[in-house]
Each structure stands twice: as structure tokens, then as C-alpha cells.
Short mmCIF file of C-alpha atoms and ligand atoms in Angstrom, two decimals:
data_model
loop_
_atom_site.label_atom_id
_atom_site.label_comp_id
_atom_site.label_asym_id
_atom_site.label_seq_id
_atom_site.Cartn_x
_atom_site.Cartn_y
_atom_site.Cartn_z
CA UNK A 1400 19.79 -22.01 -19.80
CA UNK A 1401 19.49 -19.52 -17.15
CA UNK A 1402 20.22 -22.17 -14.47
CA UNK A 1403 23.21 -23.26 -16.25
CA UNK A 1404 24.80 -19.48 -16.77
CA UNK A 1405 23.79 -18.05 -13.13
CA UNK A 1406 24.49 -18.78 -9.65
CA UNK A 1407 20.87 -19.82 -7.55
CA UNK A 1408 20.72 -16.75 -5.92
CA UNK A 1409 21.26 -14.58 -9.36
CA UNK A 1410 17.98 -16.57 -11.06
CA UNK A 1411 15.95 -15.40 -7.22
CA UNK A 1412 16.84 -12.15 -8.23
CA UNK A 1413 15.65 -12.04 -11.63
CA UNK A 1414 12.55 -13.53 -10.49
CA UNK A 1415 11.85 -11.20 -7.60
CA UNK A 1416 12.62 -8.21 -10.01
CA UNK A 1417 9.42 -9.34 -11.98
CA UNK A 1418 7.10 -9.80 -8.92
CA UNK A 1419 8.39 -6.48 -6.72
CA UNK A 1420 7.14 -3.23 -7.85
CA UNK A 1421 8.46 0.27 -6.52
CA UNK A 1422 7.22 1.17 -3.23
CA UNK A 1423 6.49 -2.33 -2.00
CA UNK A 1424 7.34 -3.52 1.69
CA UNK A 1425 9.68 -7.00 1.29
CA UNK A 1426 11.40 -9.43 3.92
CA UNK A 1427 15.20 -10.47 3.78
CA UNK A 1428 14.58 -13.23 6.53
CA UNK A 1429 18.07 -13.95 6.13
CA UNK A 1430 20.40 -10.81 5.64
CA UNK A 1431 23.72 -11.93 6.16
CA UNK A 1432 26.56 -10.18 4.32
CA UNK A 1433 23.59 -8.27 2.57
CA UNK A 1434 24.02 -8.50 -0.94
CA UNK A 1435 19.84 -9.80 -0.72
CA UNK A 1436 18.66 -7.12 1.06
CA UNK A 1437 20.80 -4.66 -1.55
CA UNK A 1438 19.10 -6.16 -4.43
CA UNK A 1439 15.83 -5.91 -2.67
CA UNK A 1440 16.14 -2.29 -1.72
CA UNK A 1441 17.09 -1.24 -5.64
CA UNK A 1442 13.65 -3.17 -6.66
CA UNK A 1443 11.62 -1.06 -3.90
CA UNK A 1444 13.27 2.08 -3.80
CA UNK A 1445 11.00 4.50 -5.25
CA UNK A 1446 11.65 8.97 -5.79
CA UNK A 1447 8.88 9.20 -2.87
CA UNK A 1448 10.87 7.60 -0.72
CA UNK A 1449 8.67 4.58 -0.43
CA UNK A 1450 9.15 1.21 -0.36
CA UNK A 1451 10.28 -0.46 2.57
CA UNK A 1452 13.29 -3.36 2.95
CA UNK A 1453 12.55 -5.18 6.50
CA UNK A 1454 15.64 -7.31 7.20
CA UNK A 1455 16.78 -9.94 9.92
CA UNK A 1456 19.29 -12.22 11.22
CA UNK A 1457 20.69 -13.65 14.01
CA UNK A 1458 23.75 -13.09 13.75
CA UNK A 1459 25.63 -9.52 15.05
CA UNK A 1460 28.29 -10.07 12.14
CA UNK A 1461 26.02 -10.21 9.71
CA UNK A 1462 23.89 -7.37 10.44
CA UNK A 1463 27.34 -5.05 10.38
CA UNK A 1464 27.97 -6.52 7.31
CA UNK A 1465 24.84 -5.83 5.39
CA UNK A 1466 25.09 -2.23 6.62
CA UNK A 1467 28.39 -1.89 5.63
CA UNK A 1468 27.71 -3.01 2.49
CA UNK A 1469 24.26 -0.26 2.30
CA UNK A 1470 26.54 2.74 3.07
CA UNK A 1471 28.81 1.57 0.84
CA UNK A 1472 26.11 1.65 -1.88
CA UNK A 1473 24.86 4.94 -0.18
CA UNK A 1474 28.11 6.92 -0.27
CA UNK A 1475 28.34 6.68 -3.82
CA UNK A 1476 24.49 8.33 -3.84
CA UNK A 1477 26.39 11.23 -1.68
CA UNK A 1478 29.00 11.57 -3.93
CA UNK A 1479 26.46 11.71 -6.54
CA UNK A 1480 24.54 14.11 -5.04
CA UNK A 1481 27.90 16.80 -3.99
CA UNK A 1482 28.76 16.63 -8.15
CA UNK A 1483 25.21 18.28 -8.38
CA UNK A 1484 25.23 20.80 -5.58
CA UNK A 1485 28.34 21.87 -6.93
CA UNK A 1486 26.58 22.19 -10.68
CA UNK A 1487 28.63 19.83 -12.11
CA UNK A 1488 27.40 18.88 -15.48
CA UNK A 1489 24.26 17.64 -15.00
CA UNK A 1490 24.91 14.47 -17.82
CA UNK A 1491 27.74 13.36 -14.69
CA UNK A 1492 24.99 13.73 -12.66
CA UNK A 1493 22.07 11.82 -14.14
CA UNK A 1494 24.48 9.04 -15.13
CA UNK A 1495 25.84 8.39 -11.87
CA UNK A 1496 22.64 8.71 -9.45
CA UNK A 1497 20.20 6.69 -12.24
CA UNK A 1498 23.12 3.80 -12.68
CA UNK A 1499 20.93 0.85 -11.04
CA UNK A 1500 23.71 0.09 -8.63
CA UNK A 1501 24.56 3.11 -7.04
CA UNK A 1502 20.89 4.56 -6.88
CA UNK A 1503 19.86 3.03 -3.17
CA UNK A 1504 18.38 4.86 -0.09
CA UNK A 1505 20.00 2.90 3.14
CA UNK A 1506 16.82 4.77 5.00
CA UNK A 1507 14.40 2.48 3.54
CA UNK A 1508 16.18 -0.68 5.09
CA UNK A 1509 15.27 -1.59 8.30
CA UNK A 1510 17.87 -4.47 10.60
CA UNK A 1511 16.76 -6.30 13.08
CA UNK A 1512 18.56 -8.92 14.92
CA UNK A 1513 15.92 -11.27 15.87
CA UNK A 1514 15.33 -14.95 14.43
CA UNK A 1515 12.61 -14.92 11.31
CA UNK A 1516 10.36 -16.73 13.04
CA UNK A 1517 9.39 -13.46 14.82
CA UNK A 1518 9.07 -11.52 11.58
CA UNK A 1519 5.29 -10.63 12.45
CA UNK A 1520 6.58 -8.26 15.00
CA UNK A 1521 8.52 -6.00 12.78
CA UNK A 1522 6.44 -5.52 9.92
CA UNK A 1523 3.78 -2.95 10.79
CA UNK A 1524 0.03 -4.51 10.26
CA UNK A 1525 -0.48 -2.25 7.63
CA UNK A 1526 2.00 -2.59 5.12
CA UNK A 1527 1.15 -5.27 2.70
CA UNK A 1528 4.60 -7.50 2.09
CA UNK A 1529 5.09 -8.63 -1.69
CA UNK A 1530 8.30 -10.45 -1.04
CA UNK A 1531 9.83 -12.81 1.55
CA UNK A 1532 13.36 -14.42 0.85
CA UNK A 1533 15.31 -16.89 2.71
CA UNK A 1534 18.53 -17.75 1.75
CA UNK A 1535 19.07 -20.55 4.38
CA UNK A 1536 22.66 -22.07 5.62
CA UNK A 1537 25.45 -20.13 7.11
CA UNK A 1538 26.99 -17.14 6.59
CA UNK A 1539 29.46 -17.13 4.02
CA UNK A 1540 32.81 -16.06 5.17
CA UNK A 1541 31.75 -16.38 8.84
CA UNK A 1542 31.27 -19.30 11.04
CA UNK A 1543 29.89 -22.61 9.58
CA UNK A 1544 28.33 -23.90 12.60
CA UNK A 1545 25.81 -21.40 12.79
CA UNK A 1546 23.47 -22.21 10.18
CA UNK A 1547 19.57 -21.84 9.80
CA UNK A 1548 17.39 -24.99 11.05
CA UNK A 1549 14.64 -26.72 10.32
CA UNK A 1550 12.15 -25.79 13.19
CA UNK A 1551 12.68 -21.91 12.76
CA UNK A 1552 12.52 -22.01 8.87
CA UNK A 1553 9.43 -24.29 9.36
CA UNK A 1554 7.80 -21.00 11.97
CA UNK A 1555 9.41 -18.51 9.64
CA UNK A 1556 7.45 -20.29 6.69
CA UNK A 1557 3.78 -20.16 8.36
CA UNK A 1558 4.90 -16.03 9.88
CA UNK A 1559 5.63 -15.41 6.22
CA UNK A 1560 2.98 -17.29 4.43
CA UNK A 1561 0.74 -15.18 7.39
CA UNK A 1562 1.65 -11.95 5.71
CA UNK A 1563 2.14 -12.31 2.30
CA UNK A 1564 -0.36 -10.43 -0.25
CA UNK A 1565 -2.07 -12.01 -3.03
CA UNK A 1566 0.66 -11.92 -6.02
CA UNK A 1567 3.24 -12.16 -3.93
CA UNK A 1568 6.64 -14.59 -3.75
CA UNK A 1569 8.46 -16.64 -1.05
CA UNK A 1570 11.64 -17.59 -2.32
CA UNK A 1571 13.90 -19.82 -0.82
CA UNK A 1572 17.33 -20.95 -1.63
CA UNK A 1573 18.23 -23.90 0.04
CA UNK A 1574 22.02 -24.79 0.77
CA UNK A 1575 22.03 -28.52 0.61
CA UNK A 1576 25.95 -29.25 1.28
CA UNK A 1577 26.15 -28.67 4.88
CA UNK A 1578 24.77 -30.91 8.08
CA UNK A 1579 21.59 -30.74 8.42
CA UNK A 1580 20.66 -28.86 4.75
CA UNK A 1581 18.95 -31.60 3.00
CA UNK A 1582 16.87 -31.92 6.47
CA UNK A 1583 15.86 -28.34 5.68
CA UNK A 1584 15.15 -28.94 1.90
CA UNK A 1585 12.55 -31.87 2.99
CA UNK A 1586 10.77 -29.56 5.83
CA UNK A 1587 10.80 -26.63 2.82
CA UNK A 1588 9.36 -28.90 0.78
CA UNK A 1589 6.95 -30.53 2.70
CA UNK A 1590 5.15 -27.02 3.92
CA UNK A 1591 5.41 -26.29 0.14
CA UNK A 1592 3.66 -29.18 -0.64
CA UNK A 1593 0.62 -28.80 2.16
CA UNK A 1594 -0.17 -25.20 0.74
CA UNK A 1595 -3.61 -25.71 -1.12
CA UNK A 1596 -3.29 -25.85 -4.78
CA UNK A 1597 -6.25 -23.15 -5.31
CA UNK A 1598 -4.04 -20.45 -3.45
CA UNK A 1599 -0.39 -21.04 -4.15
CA UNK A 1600 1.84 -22.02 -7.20
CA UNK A 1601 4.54 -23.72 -5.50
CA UNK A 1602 7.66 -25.05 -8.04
CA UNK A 1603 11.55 -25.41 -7.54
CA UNK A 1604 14.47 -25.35 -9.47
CA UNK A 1605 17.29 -28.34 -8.88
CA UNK A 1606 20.10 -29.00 -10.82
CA UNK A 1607 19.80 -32.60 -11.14
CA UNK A 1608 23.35 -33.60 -12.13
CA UNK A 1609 24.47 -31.63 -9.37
CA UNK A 1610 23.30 -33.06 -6.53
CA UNK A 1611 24.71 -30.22 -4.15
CA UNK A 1612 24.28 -27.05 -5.77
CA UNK A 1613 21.31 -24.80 -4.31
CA UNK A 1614 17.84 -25.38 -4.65
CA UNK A 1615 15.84 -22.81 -5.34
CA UNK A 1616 11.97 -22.92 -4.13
CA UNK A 1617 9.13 -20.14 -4.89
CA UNK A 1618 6.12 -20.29 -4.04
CA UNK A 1619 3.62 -17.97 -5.07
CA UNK A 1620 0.51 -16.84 -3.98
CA UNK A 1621 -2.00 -16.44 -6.13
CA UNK A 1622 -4.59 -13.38 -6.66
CA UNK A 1623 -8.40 -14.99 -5.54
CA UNK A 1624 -9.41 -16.47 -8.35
CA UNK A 1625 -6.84 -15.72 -10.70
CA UNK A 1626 -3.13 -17.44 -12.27
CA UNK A 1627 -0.46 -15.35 -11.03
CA UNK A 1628 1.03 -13.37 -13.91
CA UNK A 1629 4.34 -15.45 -13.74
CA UNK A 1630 3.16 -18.72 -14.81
N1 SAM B 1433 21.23 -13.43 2.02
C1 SAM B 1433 22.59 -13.39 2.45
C2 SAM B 1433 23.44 -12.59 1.48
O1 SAM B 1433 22.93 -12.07 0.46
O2 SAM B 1433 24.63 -12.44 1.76
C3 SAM B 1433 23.17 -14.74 2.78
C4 SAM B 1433 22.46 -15.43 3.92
S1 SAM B 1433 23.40 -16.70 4.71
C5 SAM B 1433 23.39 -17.99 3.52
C6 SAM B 1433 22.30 -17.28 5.95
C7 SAM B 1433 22.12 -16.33 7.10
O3 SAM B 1433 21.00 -16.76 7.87
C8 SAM B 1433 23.30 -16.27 8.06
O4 SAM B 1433 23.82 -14.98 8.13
C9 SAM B 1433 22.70 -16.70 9.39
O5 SAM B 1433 23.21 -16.01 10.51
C10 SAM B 1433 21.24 -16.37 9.20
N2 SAM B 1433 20.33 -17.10 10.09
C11 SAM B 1433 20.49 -18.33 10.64
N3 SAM B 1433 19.43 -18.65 11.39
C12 SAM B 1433 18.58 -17.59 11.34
C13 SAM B 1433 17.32 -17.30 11.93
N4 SAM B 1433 16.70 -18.20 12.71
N5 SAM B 1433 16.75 -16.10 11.70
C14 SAM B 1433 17.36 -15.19 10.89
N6 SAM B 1433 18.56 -15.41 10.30
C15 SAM B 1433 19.16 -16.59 10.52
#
């Protein structure tokens, strides 16, 4: 049912939403136009300003567009926040600033325009990440040549599987349609498959009468000695 009614990327999110708690540190390994790293931010985001979105990509275009799209998100906060200063009726207020969409701190995000394989370097030692996401191929609207590969996702993997916590997700949605995708969806699934079986839950979601549309892969890690709540 929910495979049939939502797009791959829209089922990631409702996963990720039950794993990511406020004030957690997660990885967009792939930001490109941002709408990811948006969704990630709104599940971190907490009133202590905690809660920490690291995101990357190689791609200059991409970076600019996933800001864009933050301070478009943020602006709307501002506005928000004028109505009150000016003592607008507070109801306005409290509607517009707690509206899930339009409550997002761009502060909390950091960009970096470095290939995930490097994503050790950005995260600082001690923040313990709950959530890494790939969403691999191209960017949409941007040039189709550039896509992610197998040999950095495969590094990116083992950085991420490196500094994941215990209860935590990596999700990946793999883009089978384009050159070199179902390459990528066998070296996904074959690191997936080497993680031990007393450690990780590792499952994916196909749509088997459509042989193109995304895959998506999760794999979880599990707490020592116990079944992740998920599943
Ligand atoms: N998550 C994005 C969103 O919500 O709009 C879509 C991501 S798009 C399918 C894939 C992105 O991965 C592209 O923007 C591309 O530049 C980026 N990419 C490709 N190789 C990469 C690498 N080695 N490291 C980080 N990003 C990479």
C-alpha cells in the first residue's frame, strides 16, 4: 500500500521520521536540490537549537540549490517571527511558526562540497549520527552525466556504517534507470549483504513489476543485544 501511493523517497521519509528524534546529528550524503536535507532538518530541529543536519555533494549547483531552498523555508520563520514582534494575534502566530513546514532553523544545516566518502571529516567525533541518507543518481533538473558511482558509494557506505550509533538507519534510494545504476544497486547490495546479521537489519523495498522505479535499501543497526524497535 504505501509503496503503491508514494514516491521512494516519500516512504524514506516516513521511515526516517520514526528512527530520528529531536536534537539528533544526521547525514544527507547526497543533498542535491535539498528537499532531503529539508525533511531532515524538520525531524532534528529542536526549541534548544539542537540537532544538527550535516550535508554534502559534489556538485556547486546543488549546494546553491539546497540553500535556496533552506532560506526559502527560513524566510517564512522570519515572517513568522515580525507578526509576533509586532503583537499580532498570537493564534496567527502559533499557527504559522508550529505549521511543520515552515518551522526550520537553516543554522542547524551545515554544506559541504566534498564527495561522501570523506564524510568522517565533517562530523565532529563527538556527535553521535542517527541517520545517513543517500539518494544516489544525478541531480534532477541538472546535468545527467554527473551521477554518483559505485566506488565512492561503496567508501561512503563503510565512512557511514563507521559512524552510525546503535538504533540508527542508512537509507538508500537507488536510481536504477540510468548507466551505471543497477551497477550501484548490486555494490549497495552486496555491502548490505556482508554486514553481520547479529548487528544490522538490512531489508529493501522493490517494486517488482516495475523494474525501474527506485529501490529503496535500509539498513539498520541494531542496539547490542537487542531488535531494533522498527522491526
Ligand atoms: N537528495 C536530493 C534531493 O532531495 O533533491 C537528490 C539527490 S540527487 C538524486 C544525487 C546527488 O548526488 C546529485 O546532486 C549529485 O551531484 C550528488 N553526488 C554525486 N556523487 C556524489 C559524491 N561522490 N558525493 C556527494 N554527492 C554526490
Amino acid at each position: 500500500y504505501v509503496f503503491g501511493k508514494k514516491k521512494a523517497t516519500e516512504v524514506a521519509h516516513l521511515i526516517w521520521k520514526r528512527v530520528v528524534q529531536n536534537g539528533d546529528t544526521v547525514i544527507d550524503a547526497t543533498c542535491g536540490n535539498g528537499y532531503d536535507t529539508l525533511a531532515m532538518l524538520k525531524m532534528v530541529a529542536d526549541e534548544l537549537g539542537r540537532g544538527r543536519v550535516y550535508g554534502m555533494d559534489i556538485q556547486g549547483d546543488a549546494l546553491k540549490s539546497t540553500s535556496s531552498l533552506l532560506d526559502e523555508s527560513v524566510t517564512l520563520k522570519e515572517k513568522a517571527l515580525t507578526l509576533l514582534f509586532e503583537e499580532v494575534i498570537l493564534i496567527i502566530y502559533t499557527h504559522v511558526v508550529l505549521t511543520e513546514t515552515q518551522c526550520v532553523q537553516k543554522e542547524l544545516v551545515k554544506l559541504f562540497s566534498i564527495c561522501h566518502s570523506r564524510m568522517e571529516e565533517i562530523v565532529p567525533e563527538n556527535s553521535p549520527v542517527r541517520l545517513v541518507a543517500f539518494n544516489l543518481g544525478y541531480l534532477p533538473g541538472g546535468d545527467k552525466t554527473i551521477t554518483t558511482v559505485s566506488e565512492t558509494t561503496q567508501l561512503a557506505l563503510e565512512a557511514a556504517k563507521k559512524i552510525l550509533i546503535p538504533g540508527g538507519l542508512i537509507s538508500l534510494v537507488v536510481y536504477v534507470g540510468h548507466p551505471g545504476g543497477m551497477e550501484e544497486l548490486e555494490t549497495v547490495e552486496a555491502f548490505a549483504s556482508g554486514l553481520s546479521v547479529d548487528n544490522w537489519i538490512c531489508c529493501k523495498f522493490q517494486m517488482l513489476n516495475r523494474p525501474l522505479a527506485p529501490v529503496l535499501v535500509l539498513l539498520f543497526k541494531r542496539y547490542r543485544g537487542e531488535l531494533h524497535t522498527l522491526v
